[in-house]
Amino acid sequence: MTGVRKRSAVAVLAALALALLPAGGVATALPNTTHDQPTTSNNDDKFLELAIDSVAPNAVTTTSDPFIVVAATVSNVGDRVVDDVSVRMQRAPAITQSTQLRTSLQRDQENYDVTGNFVTVADKLNAGQKKQFTLTLPLRSSTAASLEISKPGVYPLLLNVNGAPDFGSEARLDDARFLLPVLGVPTDPTAPPAPPPDPDSTDTEPQPAPGAAVSAPTNTPVATTLLWPLADRPRLAPGQPGSLDQKVKLVDDDLATSLGKGGRLDQLVSALEFALRPNVDRDGKLAQSVCMAVDPDLLITVSNMTRGYLVLADKSDPNGATRDGTGAAAASSWLDRVRTLADTHCTLAVPFAQTDLTGVHLAKNAELSRSATVTPADIVDNILATTSKRNIVWPASGALDDDTATQLRTLGSTVALLPGNGVDTDTEGLPATPDLVRLPDVVAPATTDKADPAMHAATYDVSTAVAMAAVGTDPQTPSFTPARARYDLTQDSRAARLQDALGALSWSALTPVPDRTRSLLIAPPQDWGVDGTEASGVLSQVATLLRSGLAVPRTVDDLVGKQPDPRAFQLVYPQQAVDDASPDTIRTRAAEQATRIDLLSNALVADPNSDLTPGRFTAPLREDLLRAMSMSGRTDDRRDASDAAGHTRVGATTSALDGMFKSVTVLAPGGVYTLASEQSPLLLVARNDLPIGIKVKLQIDAPAAMKITDIGEQQLPPRGSRQIQVPAEVNDSRNLTVDVALTTPDGHALGDATTVSVRSNAYGKVLAIITACAGALLLVLAGRRLWHRFRGQPDPADEGFERQ
């Protein structure tokens, strides 16, 4: 951590005095000094910036060299020359509480009271120039300045840089901090020889020689479990329903780089492959401790990439131009390597796309909830051809509220992985949160089996998780980070943040607690931006703890299968988790579209001759909603991009559903439809442009003169049309207007309604009466004529008519 957070009063006063003086000097090159173009700083009180480049050794052991070497870079970020740039190393007391793993890095340099000597690293540093240097200091020494480290522990170290800016006096201008884990103290080569034994002494215990190596006690090793996340931010372009033959589209081709040689995901797998080799992990202890935590969304994306894929030219336009992706081969190779690891090592699925589980719960949609936490294990098992750990949920946010947890328990989750401050108890004086606790307020509905209806929570150390989250390209500050441990992580170099993580995960092993079983669940963030060096450094540190006896392996099964602490615990849902969650606008829109997906899915018809089932067709749309609520990037400087991506996804899913509902419609006849008789059927044509069959109902709004018979549900073929006969009875010869529409069986509108003009040859009641009367009159007249003829009387109607 840089000293700009806390400066001594001297430095601040010096800076204020300098700010009142005119800037001067021209940047010139110095021997052995690299430099950038001179820049002008708007922050006149910041002159130098110090960054840690490397620390050797990363962790001190009894076989290490008896000194520490720190490589660093000092840069002139001000607008004037700085003379007499000198640096010294300082140390604070060993950390005694877990919280100090983060808070000690914010203390003023006065708390780092063990100091070395100042060493000049540059006589002059012009504006914009930087200088690399190394600083070496003994861990302990009887003849020279040293760090005075004589016993194992985790020690905060600080590099303090002084200098004299133009027109000012010498002052402390910056500093950089990091943690140094000391697993054992090596021999002090400067120690005097041991005195000869006293022949008169009655002490039978051999006394250690002065400066002898000091090992950490291994009588109470810490049971250790390491989660190894394989996840990425959502990459599939939204609004793509399931298909058997179409290529998927990705929002960008960054995943090809990440999966390829030297990429982030490649290095995460490579580091694990190397660490688990039989000739490296000889006793198999690391293999027992590690469990891969895999995002099913990443697996779906990579699996689709292996078959060829397209990349959007503009990620904000899911329906825009595309180009061919370049990562099919890399995806295939990476997926095979992960399958190999999963075949013999612990694997569990994280929530789909690291989605916001509270947001999913608030959607009140059963299928969406199942897709978030139940289906992921099936996806992992199917793609990796393995059997993953079931009923374990690891929220990406590290927090659950009671309602969300209860829903998860109802869906079958029995254990939640949460930070130590994600649960609490009324018991006073509890030294630390137990590794497995019971949540009696979070229970599943009554079951017939003997399983505990209450959810359990396996807890991980907060400070360790926070330190792990800070490692890598995109340092994160998790929602569960205590307020006093929050600061600007970008002020620390990647090397310093890695050192902090190594110190944090070592602290528990180096800090025995009397009469208490110790355990450590190491939980990096799911979307972890580490490179190969950082990933290997973490694995190597855990392996070193296991080999040295400071730690023992503990499998995930052993962790979640033990009896929980007998005390009752409650969930803690911090305000920061509320602030970091997906926006309410995205949650609301996602809930609306989830309901529409269910309506459509319920109407679709499975074809036994086709692999495209209703579930496969609609699943990607439901998954898009989970991706829209992804927690990836929401606790670092990618938050705005995550919000934008979420809105784009929901919008694209909405548009895709609009198009699907409009793809099923009744066709307008294009003219007046004439019924041949009073009871002729009404012939309609319904069309389905979806690649899967669908059940529909006709909604007909006819005038009172037309009686329509309900024909119930009708099935339309995939990408085809069907003529539907609707029994109709018409008692009017006028032109009639009939409104026709299609709906799902649940009554949701499909397509656009159409209007049909109907003409009937039926004459109606009045004309029927007239016809009947005319017929009756004709019979009367005919009868009259016959009557007169039978009687031989002329018919009066024939008067005036002469026979020919």
Short mmCIF file of C-alpha atoms in Angstrom, two decimals, residues 414-418 434-439 454-460 564:
data_model
loop_
_atom_site.label_atom_id
_atom_site.label_comp_id
_atom_site.label_asym_id
_atom_site.label_seq_id
_atom_site.Cartn_x
_atom_site.Cartn_y
_atom_site.Cartn_z
CA THR A 414 -27.71 -28.32 2.13
CA VAL A 415 -24.50 -26.31 2.58
CA ALA A 416 -23.65 -22.72 1.68
CA LEU A 417 -20.05 -21.54 1.46
CA LEU A 418 -19.94 -18.14 3.18
CA PRO A 434 -16.51 -22.26 13.46
CA ASP A 435 -15.78 -23.90 10.14
CA LEU A 436 -19.29 -25.41 9.87
CA VAL A 437 -22.35 -23.89 11.49
CA ARG A 438 -26.08 -24.60 11.53
CA LEU A 439 -28.73 -22.07 10.45
CA ALA A 454 -31.73 -26.70 8.40
CA MET A 455 -29.07 -25.35 6.07
CA HIS A 456 -25.43 -25.50 7.13
CA ALA A 457 -22.79 -22.91 6.31
CA ALA A 458 -19.11 -23.72 5.77
CA THR A 459 -17.18 -20.56 6.52
CA TYR A 460 -14.00 -19.17 5.03
CA PRO A 564 -21.85 -28.48 12.64
#
